[in-house]
Amino acid sequence: MSYAVKNLVQGNSELIAFRIGDQEFCVNIMAVREIRGWTQATPLPHAPQYVMGVINLRGAVLPIVDLSARLGMKEAEPTARHVIIVAQVRSSVIGLLVEAVSDILTITEENIQPVPEISSDLERQYARGILAIDKRMICMIELGAFFPEQESEAA
């Protein structure tokens, strides 16, 4: 039995963990198409502030979202060390700018703690839960809630 099938049978999920500033976040690995180095984006007029622009990804136009700005944090100043996580959000493919990919995690539902009630409405909207792994606190992002359908199509 393959590793992926064994994980599904055991009720495990795999996540990609990444850093933005001093914080760690993660998304379901099944939403990730690829991880690539930073490429300068061409700005789009009248785009939301967190949309950095678009890049050409093998002939396809890919919108790039500054995940730091989308989270309400300081806007990213991309360097050669930044990476783009190319992810599927419903019927759209978007690029998420992050500082670095830090880990691939295998978890079960029991590992996911609820988001604290004192969190902001925005955080409760996109955060599926919090993972406490070793001494790390990792916020699990639900991309579908984070990018509403009409917004992901506009990007």
Tab-separated table of N, CA and C in Angstrom:
chain	number	residue	atom	x	y	z
A	1	MET	N	0.850	-1.174	0.000
A	1	MET	CA	0.000	0.000	0.000
A	1	MET	C	0.900	1.243	0.000
A	2	SER	N	0.557	2.225	-0.842
A	2	SER	CA	1.376	3.432	-0.934
A	2	SER	C	1.265	4.255	0.348
A	3	TYR	N	2.243	5.129	0.545
A	3	TYR	CA	2.287	5.987	1.730
A	3	TYR	C	1.043	6.867	1.802
A	4	ALA	N	0.646	7.475	0.657
A	4	ALA	CA	-0.518	8.369	0.637
A	4	ALA	C	-1.797	7.613	0.980
A	5	VAL	N	-1.966	6.416	0.421
A	5	VAL	CA	-3.158	5.614	0.701
A	5	VAL	C	-3.172	5.189	2.162
A	6	LYS	N	-2.016	4.800	2.695
A	6	LYS	CA	-1.916	4.391	4.095
A	6	LYS	C	-2.327	5.544	5.019
A	7	ASN	N	-1.893	6.767	4.697
A	7	ASN	CA	-2.263	7.935	5.504
A	7	ASN	C	-3.767	8.170	5.487
A	8	LEU	N	-4.401	8.040	4.319
A	8	LEU	CA	-5.845	8.238	4.227
A	8	LEU	C	-6.598	7.186	5.025
A	9	VAL	N	-6.156	5.926	4.929
A	9	VAL	CA	-6.803	4.837	5.655
A	9	VAL	C	-6.695	5.071	7.163
A	10	GLN	N	-5.555	5.586	7.615
A	10	GLN	CA	-5.339	5.825	9.042
A	10	GLN	C	-5.966	7.142	9.510
A	11	GLY	N	-6.571	7.908	8.614
A	11	GLY	CA	-7.196	9.175	8.991
A	11	GLY	C	-6.209	10.314	9.150
A	12	ASN	N	-5.030	10.184	8.559
A	12	ASN	CA	-4.017	11.228	8.650
A	12	ASN	C	-4.177	12.235	7.516
A	13	SER	N	-3.734	13.458	7.757
A	13	SER	CA	-3.683	14.503	6.739
A	13	SER	C	-2.256	15.011	6.661
A	14	GLU	N	-1.857	15.428	5.465
A	14	GLU	CA	-0.539	16.040	5.306
A	14	GLU	C	-0.719	17.521	5.027
A	15	LEU	N	0.135	18.318	5.650
A	15	LEU	CA	0.073	19.765	5.546
A	15	LEU	C	1.440	20.312	5.180
A	16	ILE	N	1.446	21.434	4.465
A	16	ILE	CA	2.679	22.170	4.183
A	16	ILE	C	2.722	23.328	5.172
A	17	ALA	N	3.787	23.396	5.971
A	17	ALA	CA	3.958	24.493	6.930
A	17	ALA	C	4.896	25.536	6.324
A	18	PHE	N	4.600	26.804	6.584
A	18	PHE	CA	5.422	27.891	6.052
A	18	PHE	C	5.465	29.034	7.044
A	19	ARG	N	6.461	29.897	6.855
A	19	ARG	CA	6.667	31.033	7.752
A	19	ARG	C	6.284	32.347	7.085
A	20	ILE	N	5.686	33.216	7.892
A	20	ILE	CA	5.463	34.614	7.535
A	20	ILE	C	5.854	35.391	8.778
A	21	GLY	N	6.921	36.147	8.692
A	21	GLY	CA	7.442	36.827	9.879
A	21	GLY	C	7.880	35.789	10.892
A	22	ASP	N	7.480	35.976	12.144
A	22	ASP	CA	7.835	35.031	13.207
A	22	ASP	C	6.767	33.963	13.409
A	23	GLN	N	5.754	33.948	12.566
A	23	GLN	CA	4.648	33.014	12.753
A	23	GLN	C	4.676	31.904	11.714
A	24	GLU	N	4.109	30.757	12.113
A	24	GLU	CA	3.998	29.631	11.191
A	24	GLU	C	2.536	29.368	10.883
A	25	PHE	N	2.290	29.019	9.634
A	25	PHE	CA	0.962	28.681	9.149
A	25	PHE	C	1.086	27.390	8.356
A	26	CYS	N	-0.046	26.778	8.035
A	26	CYS	CA	-0.007	25.590	7.185
A	26	CYS	C	-1.293	25.492	6.379
A	27	VAL	N	-1.196	24.771	5.257
A	27	VAL	CA	-2.351	24.479	4.409
A	27	VAL	C	-2.305	23.003	4.049
A	28	ASN	N	-3.447	22.470	3.658
A	28	ASN	CA	-3.522	21.079	3.247
A	28	ASN	C	-2.649	20.863	2.014
A	29	ILE	N	-1.836	19.829	2.041
A	29	ILE	CA	-0.910	19.563	0.945
A	29	ILE	C	-1.650	19.256	-0.356
A	30	MET	N	-2.892	18.779	-0.253
A	30	MET	CA	-3.662	18.446	-1.452
A	30	MET	C	-4.038	19.697	-2.251
A	31	ALA	N	-4.017	20.878	-1.633
A	31	ALA	CA	-4.313	22.126	-2.334
A	31	ALA	C	-3.080	22.682	-3.037
A	32	VAL	N	-1.893	22.166	-2.702
A	32	VAL	CA	-0.640	22.706	-3.233
A	32	VAL	C	-0.264	21.995	-4.526
A	33	ARG	N	-0.071	22.787	-5.577
A	33	ARG	CA	0.352	22.227	-6.862
A	33	ARG	C	1.874	22.192	-6.983
A	34	GLU	N	2.516	23.262	-6.526
A	34	GLU	CA	3.976	23.322	-6.576
A	34	GLU	C	4.469	24.451	-5.689
A	35	ILE	N	5.769	24.431	-5.435
A	35	ILE	CA	6.435	25.494	-4.685
A	35	ILE	C	7.566	25.978	-5.565
A	36	ARG	N	7.634	27.276	-5.778
A	36	ARG	CA	8.648	27.829	-6.676
A	36	ARG	C	9.282	29.069	-6.059
A	37	GLY	N	10.416	29.442	-6.582
A	37	GLY	CA	11.109	30.628	-6.102
A	37	GLY	C	10.359	31.899	-6.480
A	38	TRP	N	10.715	32.988	-5.809
A	38	TRP	CA	10.088	34.283	-6.049
A	38	TRP	C	10.388	34.760	-7.456
A	39	THR	N	9.364	35.257	-8.128
A	39	THR	CA	9.458	35.886	-9.439
A	39	THR	C	8.736	37.221	-9.331
A	40	GLN	N	9.345	38.282	-9.839
A	40	GLN	CA	8.719	39.604	-9.795
A	40	GLN	C	7.372	39.571	-10.506
A	41	ALA	N	6.342	40.105	-9.875
A	41	ALA	CA	4.991	40.115	-10.446
A	41	ALA	C	4.727	41.432	-11.163
A	42	THR	N	3.930	41.363	-12.216
A	42	THR	CA	3.488	42.554	-12.935
A	42	THR	C	2.240	43.082	-12.231
A	43	PRO	N	2.291	44.315	-11.717
A	43	PRO	CA	1.144	44.854	-10.969
A	43	PRO	C	-0.121	44.947	-11.825
A	44	LEU	N	-1.266	44.806	-11.174
A	44	LEU	CA	-2.566	44.959	-11.828
A	44	LEU	C	-3.234	46.216	-11.290
A	45	PRO	N	-3.739	47.085	-12.180
A	45	PRO	CA	-4.430	48.279	-11.692
A	45	PRO	C	-5.723	47.911	-10.967
A	46	HIS	N	-6.023	48.625	-9.912
A	46	HIS	CA	-7.256	48.479	-9.126
A	46	HIS	C	-7.390	47.127	-8.433
A	47	ALA	N	-6.304	46.395	-8.302
A	47	ALA	CA	-6.341	45.114	-7.578
A	47	ALA	C	-6.318	45.407	-6.078
A	48	PRO	N	-6.855	44.499	-5.265
A	48	PRO	CA	-6.749	44.683	-3.813
A	48	PRO	C	-5.282	44.816	-3.403
A	49	GLN	N	-5.030	45.485	-2.298
A	49	GLN	CA	-3.667	45.772	-1.866
A	49	GLN	C	-2.829	44.512	-1.677
A	50	TYR	N	-3.443	43.417	-1.265
A	50	TYR	CA	-2.696	42.183	-1.038
A	50	TYR	C	-2.400	41.404	-2.327
A	51	VAL	N	-2.971	41.809	-3.465
A	51	VAL	CA	-2.649	41.166	-4.739
A	51	VAL	C	-1.447	41.895	-5.327
A	52	MET	N	-0.317	41.202	-5.388
A	52	MET	CA	0.924	41.821	-5.844
A	52	MET	C	0.956	42.012	-7.352
A	53	GLY	N	0.186	41.206	-8.068
A	53	GLY	CA	0.166	41.255	-9.519
A	53	GLY	C	0.061	39.853	-10.079
A	54	VAL	N	0.568	39.680	-11.297
A	54	VAL	CA	0.497	38.379	-11.958
A	54	VAL	C	1.872	37.996	-12.498
A	55	ILE	N	2.078	36.679	-12.646
A	55	ILE	CA	3.282	36.168	-13.298
A	55	ILE	C	2.848	35.185	-14.376
A	56	ASN	N	3.774	34.890	-15.288
A	56	ASN	CA	3.542	33.899	-16.325
A	56	ASN	C	4.069	32.570	-15.806
A	57	LEU	N	3.186	31.614	-15.609
A	57	LEU	CA	3.579	30.285	-15.141
A	57	LEU	C	3.319	29.295	-16.271
A	58	ARG	N	4.353	29.030	-17.039
A	58	ARG	CA	4.274	28.110	-18.177
A	58	ARG	C	3.095	28.434	-19.090
A	59	GLY	N	2.953	29.713	-19.428
A	59	GLY	CA	1.911	30.150	-20.348
A	59	GLY	C	0.589	30.515	-19.701
A	60	ALA	N	0.440	30.277	-18.414
A	60	ALA	CA	-0.799	30.630	-17.703
A	60	ALA	C	-0.547	31.862	-16.838
A	61	VAL	N	-1.547	32.729	-16.746
A	61	VAL	CA	-1.454	33.922	-15.903
A	61	VAL	C	-1.809	33.516	-14.475
A	62	LEU	N	-0.865	33.747	-13.554
A	62	LEU	CA	-1.049	33.341	-12.161
A	62	LEU	C	-1.055	34.573	-11.260
A	63	PRO	N	-2.186	34.861	-10.573
A	63	PRO	CA	-2.197	35.982	-9.629
A	63	PRO	C	-1.366	35.634	-8.393
A	64	ILE	N	-0.601	36.609	-7.911
A	64	ILE	CA	0.243	36.418	-6.730
A	64	ILE	C	-0.334	37.232	-5.576
A	65	VAL	N	-0.611	36.540	-4.472
A	65	VAL	CA	-1.183	37.161	-3.277
A	65	VAL	C	-0.109	37.246	-2.201
A	66	ASP	N	0.080	38.441	-1.654
A	66	ASP	CA	0.971	38.629	-0.511
A	66	ASP	C	0.208	38.130	0.710
A	67	LEU	N	0.514	36.904	1.132
A	67	LEU	CA	-0.240	36.298	2.226
A	67	LEU	C	-0.067	37.080	3.524
A	68	SER	N	1.071	37.717	3.699
A	68	SER	CA	1.301	38.545	4.879
A	68	SER	C	0.294	39.697	4.924
A	69	ALA	N	0.133	40.398	3.809
A	69	ALA	CA	-0.825	41.507	3.742
A	69	ALA	C	-2.253	40.991	3.871
A	70	ARG	N	-2.543	39.840	3.284
A	70	ARG	CA	-3.895	39.271	3.349
A	70	ARG	C	-4.275	38.909	4.780
A	71	LEU	N	-3.259	38.550	5.568
A	71	LEU	CA	-3.485	38.208	6.970
A	71	LEU	C	-3.554	39.440	7.867
A	72	GLY	N	-3.404	40.635	7.270
A	72	GLY	CA	-3.456	41.856	8.058
A	72	GLY	C	-2.130	42.191	8.715
A	73	MET	N	-1.072	41.524	8.274
A	73	MET	CA	0.262	41.783	8.806
A	73	MET	C	0.972	42.774	7.881
A	74	LYS	N	2.207	43.101	8.209
A	74	LYS	CA	3.010	44.011	7.401
A	74	LYS	C	3.197	43.430	5.997
A	75	GLU	N	3.084	44.286	4.977
A	75	GLU	CA	3.278	43.824	3.601
A	75	GLU	C	4.679	43.255	3.436
A	76	ALA	N	4.779	42.203	2.632
A	76	ALA	CA	6.069	41.555	2.390
A	76	ALA	C	6.934	42.416	1.475
A	77	GLU	N	8.220	42.353	1.708
A	77	GLU	CA	9.197	42.946	0.808
A	77	GLU	C	9.987	41.776	0.248
A	78	PRO	N	9.536	41.212	-0.892
A	78	PRO	CA	10.105	39.959	-1.392
A	78	PRO	C	11.606	40.028	-1.649
A	79	THR	N	12.271	38.940	-1.281
A	79	THR	CA	13.691	38.758	-1.556
A	79	THR	C	13.846	37.441	-2.302
A	80	ALA	N	15.059	37.115	-2.677
A	80	ALA	CA	15.325	35.856	-3.371
A	80	ALA	C	14.997	34.650	-2.494
A	81	ARG	N	14.908	34.847	-1.186
A	81	ARG	CA	14.598	33.738	-0.269
A	81	ARG	C	13.099	33.438	-0.171
A	82	HIS	N	12.257	34.377	-0.579
A	82	HIS	CA	10.808	34.153	-0.549
A	82	HIS	C	10.428	33.088	-1.570
A	83	VAL	N	9.305	32.414	-1.310
A	83	VAL	CA	8.812	31.405	-2.243
A	83	VAL	C	7.334	31.650	-2.528
A	84	ILE	N	6.895	31.091	-3.637
A	84	ILE	CA	5.491	31.151	-4.029
A	84	ILE	C	4.927	29.744	-3.934
A	85	ILE	N	3.886	29.594	-3.131
A	85	ILE	CA	3.166	28.322	-3.058
A	85	ILE	C	2.021	28.429	-4.059
A	86	VAL	N	2.079	27.622	-5.107
A	86	VAL	CA	1.020	27.611	-6.113
A	86	VAL	C	-0.064	26.664	-5.605
A	87	ALA	N	-1.259	27.214	-5.368
A	87	ALA	CA	-2.328	26.439	-4.730
A	87	ALA	C	-3.628	26.511	-5.521
A	88	GLN	N	-4.396	25.449	-5.410
A	88	GLN	CA	-5.730	25.373	-6.011
A	88	GLN	C	-6.739	25.828	-4.966
A	89	VAL	N	-7.524	26.844	-5.304
A	89	VAL	CA	-8.605	27.311	-4.436
A	89	VAL	C	-9.881	27.225	-5.263
A	90	ARG	N	-10.679	26.207	-4.979
A	90	ARG	CA	-11.859	25.883	-5.783
A	90	ARG	C	-11.438	25.731	-7.243
A	91	SER	N	-11.985	26.553	-8.148
A	91	SER	CA	-11.653	26.401	-9.568
A	91	SER	C	-10.508	27.309	-10.005
A	92	SER	N	-9.920	28.056	-9.081
A	92	SER	CA	-8.837	28.983	-9.414
A	92	SER	C	-7.495	28.486	-8.887
A	93	VAL	N	-6.438	28.888	-9.587
A	93	VAL	CA	-5.079	28.613	-9.128
A	93	VAL	C	-4.459	29.961	-8.794
A	94	ILE	N	-3.885	30.075	-7.587
A	94	ILE	CA	-3.268	31.326	-7.156
A	94	ILE	C	-1.887	31.043	-6.585
A	95	GLY	N	-1.050	32.066	-6.572
A	95	GLY	CA	0.265	31.966	-5.956
A	95	GLY	C	0.256	32.701	-4.625
A	96	LEU	N	0.734	32.039	-3.586
A	96	LEU	CA	0.787	32.624	-2.246
A	96	LEU	C	2.238	32.949	-1.913
A	97	LEU	N	2.553	34.214	-1.737
A	97	LEU	CA	3.913	34.613	-1.380
A	97	LEU	C	4.118	34.413	0.112
A	98	VAL	N	5.130	33.605	0.470
A	98	VAL	CA	5.488	33.355	1.868
A	98	VAL	C	6.999	33.485	2.004
A	99	GLU	N	7.483	33.616	3.241
A	99	GLU	CA	8.924	33.761	3.450
A	99	GLU	C	9.679	32.474	3.191
A	100	ALA	N	9.156	31.356	3.678
A	100	ALA	CA	9.843	30.076	3.491
A	100	ALA	C	8.899	28.939	3.828
A	101	VAL	N	9.077	27.815	3.149
A	101	VAL	CA	8.367	26.591	3.522
A	101	VAL	C	9.226	25.922	4.578
A	102	SER	N	8.611	25.560	5.711
A	102	SER	CA	9.400	25.055	6.831
A	102	SER	C	9.271	23.563	7.073
A	103	ASP	N	8.162	22.940	6.637
A	103	ASP	CA	7.966	21.543	7.018
A	103	ASP	C	6.823	20.922	6.235
A	104	ILE	N	6.815	19.602	6.201
A	104	ILE	CA	5.653	18.832	5.771
A	104	ILE	C	5.216	18.061	7.001
A	105	LEU	N	3.963	18.253	7.406
A	105	LEU	CA	3.454	17.666	8.643
A	105	LEU	C	2.428	16.587	8.339
A	106	THR	N	2.459	15.512	9.099
A	106	THR	CA	1.420	14.486	9.042
A	106	THR	C	0.678	14.545	10.367
A	107	ILE	N	-0.623	14.807	10.290
A	107	ILE	CA	-1.413	14.986	11.514
A	107	ILE	C	-2.698	14.167	11.444
A	108	THR	N	-3.358	14.048	12.587
A	108	THR	CA	-4.710	13.491	12.656
A	108	THR	C	-5.632	14.609	13.136
A	109	GLU	N	-6.920	14.402	13.038
A	109	GLU	CA	-7.888	15.415	13.493
A	109	GLU	C	-7.683	15.759	14.968
A	110	GLU	N	-7.217	14.794	15.763
A	110	GLU	CA	-7.004	15.038	17.194
A	110	GLU	C	-5.902	16.072	17.446
A	111	ASN	N	-4.991	16.262	16.467
A	111	ASN	CA	-3.914	17.239	16.619
A	111	ASN	C	-4.402	18.680	16.473
A	112	ILE	N	-5.580	18.869	15.889
A	112	ILE	CA	-6.084	20.213	15.591
A	112	ILE	C	-6.867	20.747	16.790
A	113	GLN	N	-6.361	21.847	17.364
A	113	GLN	CA	-7.020	22.509	18.495
A	113	GLN	C	-7.925	23.616	17.950
A	114	PRO	N	-9.027	23.923	18.624
A	114	PRO	CA	-9.896	25.000	18.143
A	114	PRO	C	-9.207	26.361	18.241
A	115	VAL	N	-9.633	27.271	17.369
A	115	VAL	CA	-9.123	28.642	17.395
A	115	VAL	C	-9.679	29.311	18.648
A	116	PRO	N	-8.835	29.974	19.450
A	116	PRO	CA	-9.317	30.619	20.685
A	116	PRO	C	-10.433	31.626	20.411
A	117	GLU	N	-11.375	31.700	21.324
A	117	GLU	CA	-12.519	32.614	21.188
A	117	GLU	C	-12.096	34.081	21.150
A	118	ILE	N	-10.938	34.402	21.708
A	118	ILE	CA	-10.496	35.802	21.740
A	118	ILE	C	-9.881	36.247	20.418
A	119	SER	N	-9.782	35.345	19.448
A	119	SER	CA	-9.227	35.688	18.141
A	119	SER	C	-10.151	36.656	17.413
A	120	SER	N	-9.589	37.350	16.428
A	120	SER	CA	-10.389	38.290	15.643
A	120	SER	C	-11.370	37.528	14.753
A	121	ASP	N	-12.390	38.227	14.281
A	121	ASP	CA	-13.368	37.610	13.378
A	121	ASP	C	-12.689	37.118	12.111
A	122	LEU	N	-11.735	37.902	11.586
A	122	LEU	CA	-11.021	37.502	10.378
A	122	LEU	C	-10.272	36.202	10.606
A	123	GLU	N	-9.598	36.098	11.756
A	123	GLU	CA	-8.833	34.883	12.034
A	123	GLU	C	-9.749	33.671	12.168
A	124	ARG	N	-10.862	33.828	12.834
A	124	ARG	CA	-11.796	32.696	12.966
A	124	ARG	C	-12.393	32.323	11.616
A	125	GLN	N	-12.463	33.276	10.696
A	125	GLN	CA	-13.011	33.015	9.369
A	125	GLN	C	-12.092	32.094	8.569
A	126	TYR	N	-10.788	32.332	8.587
A	126	TYR	CA	-9.878	31.553	7.749
A	126	TYR	C	-9.137	30.453	8.498
A	127	ALA	N	-9.055	30.525	9.811
A	127	ALA	CA	-8.276	29.538	10.570
A	127	ALA	C	-9.131	28.315	10.874
A	128	ARG	N	-8.675	27.164	10.414
A	128	ARG	CA	-9.399	25.917	10.700
A	128	ARG	C	-9.082	25.428	12.100
A	129	GLY	N	-7.890	25.781	12.576
A	129	GLY	CA	-7.485	25.362	13.906
A	129	GLY	C	-6.034	25.701	14.155
A	130	ILE	N	-5.572	25.339	15.333
A	130	ILE	CA	-4.189	25.579	15.735
A	130	ILE	C	-3.544	24.232	16.027
A	131	LEU	N	-2.333	24.050	15.531
A	131	LEU	CA	-1.571	22.833	15.807
A	131	LEU	C	-0.480	23.166	16.807
A	132	ALA	N	-0.404	22.412	17.881
A	132	ALA	CA	0.685	22.550	18.854
A	132	ALA	C	1.596	21.351	18.634
A	133	ILE	N	2.696	21.585	17.920
A	133	ILE	CA	3.625	20.505	17.584
A	133	ILE	C	4.983	20.865	18.159
A	134	ASP	N	5.500	19.987	19.017
A	134	ASP	CA	6.724	20.265	19.769
A	134	ASP	C	6.514	21.588	20.499
A	135	LYS	N	7.354	22.573	20.249
A	135	LYS	CA	7.190	23.880	20.902
A	135	LYS	C	6.668	24.914	19.913
A	136	ARG	N	6.104	24.452	18.807
A	136	ARG	CA	5.621	25.338	17.750
A	136	ARG	C	4.100	25.445	17.800
A	137	MET	N	3.595	26.636	17.507
A	137	MET	CA	2.161	26.874	17.356
A	137	MET	C	1.944	27.240	15.891
A	138	ILE	N	1.180	26.415	15.183
A	138	ILE	CA	1.001	26.587	13.746
A	138	ILE	C	-0.489	26.777	13.458
A	139	CYS	N	-0.822	27.862	12.782
A	139	CYS	CA	-2.211	28.160	12.426
A	139	CYS	C	-2.540	27.476	11.097
A	140	MET	N	-3.570	26.638	11.112
A	140	MET	CA	-3.995	25.926	9.907
A	140	MET	C	-4.989	26.793	9.140
A	141	ILE	N	-4.630	27.156	7.908
A	141	ILE	CA	-5.455	28.041	7.085
A	141	ILE	C	-6.357	27.221	6.171
A	142	GLU	N	-7.612	27.604	6.119
A	142	GLU	CA	-8.578	27.008	5.188
A	142	GLU	C	-8.663	27.951	3.992
A	143	LEU	N	-7.997	27.607	2.889
A	143	LEU	CA	-7.902	28.514	1.747
A	143	LEU	C	-9.263	28.864	1.155
A	144	GLY	N	-10.189	27.927	1.139
A	144	GLY	CA	-11.515	28.196	0.590
A	144	GLY	C	-12.241	29.304	1.335
A	145	ALA	N	-12.078	29.374	2.652
A	145	ALA	CA	-12.708	30.427	3.456
A	145	ALA	C	-11.901	31.716	3.377
A	146	PHE	N	-10.613	31.563	3.176
A	146	PHE	CA	-9.704	32.698	3.153
A	146	PHE	C	-9.876	33.535	1.893
A	147	PHE	N	-10.176	32.857	0.790
A	147	PHE	CA	-10.404	33.530	-0.489
A	147	PHE	C	-11.818	33.199	-0.949
A	148	PRO	N	-12.798	34.054	-0.632
A	148	PRO	CA	-14.172	33.786	-1.068
A	148	PRO	C	-14.230	33.561	-2.575
A	149	GLU	N	-15.222	32.815	-3.015
A	149	GLU	CA	-15.301	32.380	-4.413
A	149	GLU	C	-15.202	33.525	-5.408
A	150	GLN	N	-15.970	34.593	-5.219
A	150	GLN	CA	-15.923	35.694	-6.178
A	150	GLN	C	-14.560	36.374	-6.161
A	151	GLU	N	-13.886	36.389	-5.006
A	151	GLU	CA	-12.585	37.032	-4.885
A	151	GLU	C	-11.510	36.226	-5.589
A	152	SER	N	-11.522	34.896	-5.449
A	152	SER	CA	-10.497	34.068	-6.081
A	152	SER	C	-10.658	34.097	-7.591
A	153	GLU	N	-11.887	34.267	-8.081
A	153	GLU	CA	-12.087	34.363	-9.522
A	153	GLU	C	-11.626	35.719	-10.035
A	154	ALA	N	-11.777	36.778	-9.237
A	154	ALA	CA	-11.343	38.112	-9.641
A	154	ALA	C	-9.835	38.214	-9.661
A	155	ALA	N	-9.172	37.521	-8.734
A	155	ALA	CA	-7.714	37.557	-8.672
A	155	ALA	C	-7.193	36.845	-9.875
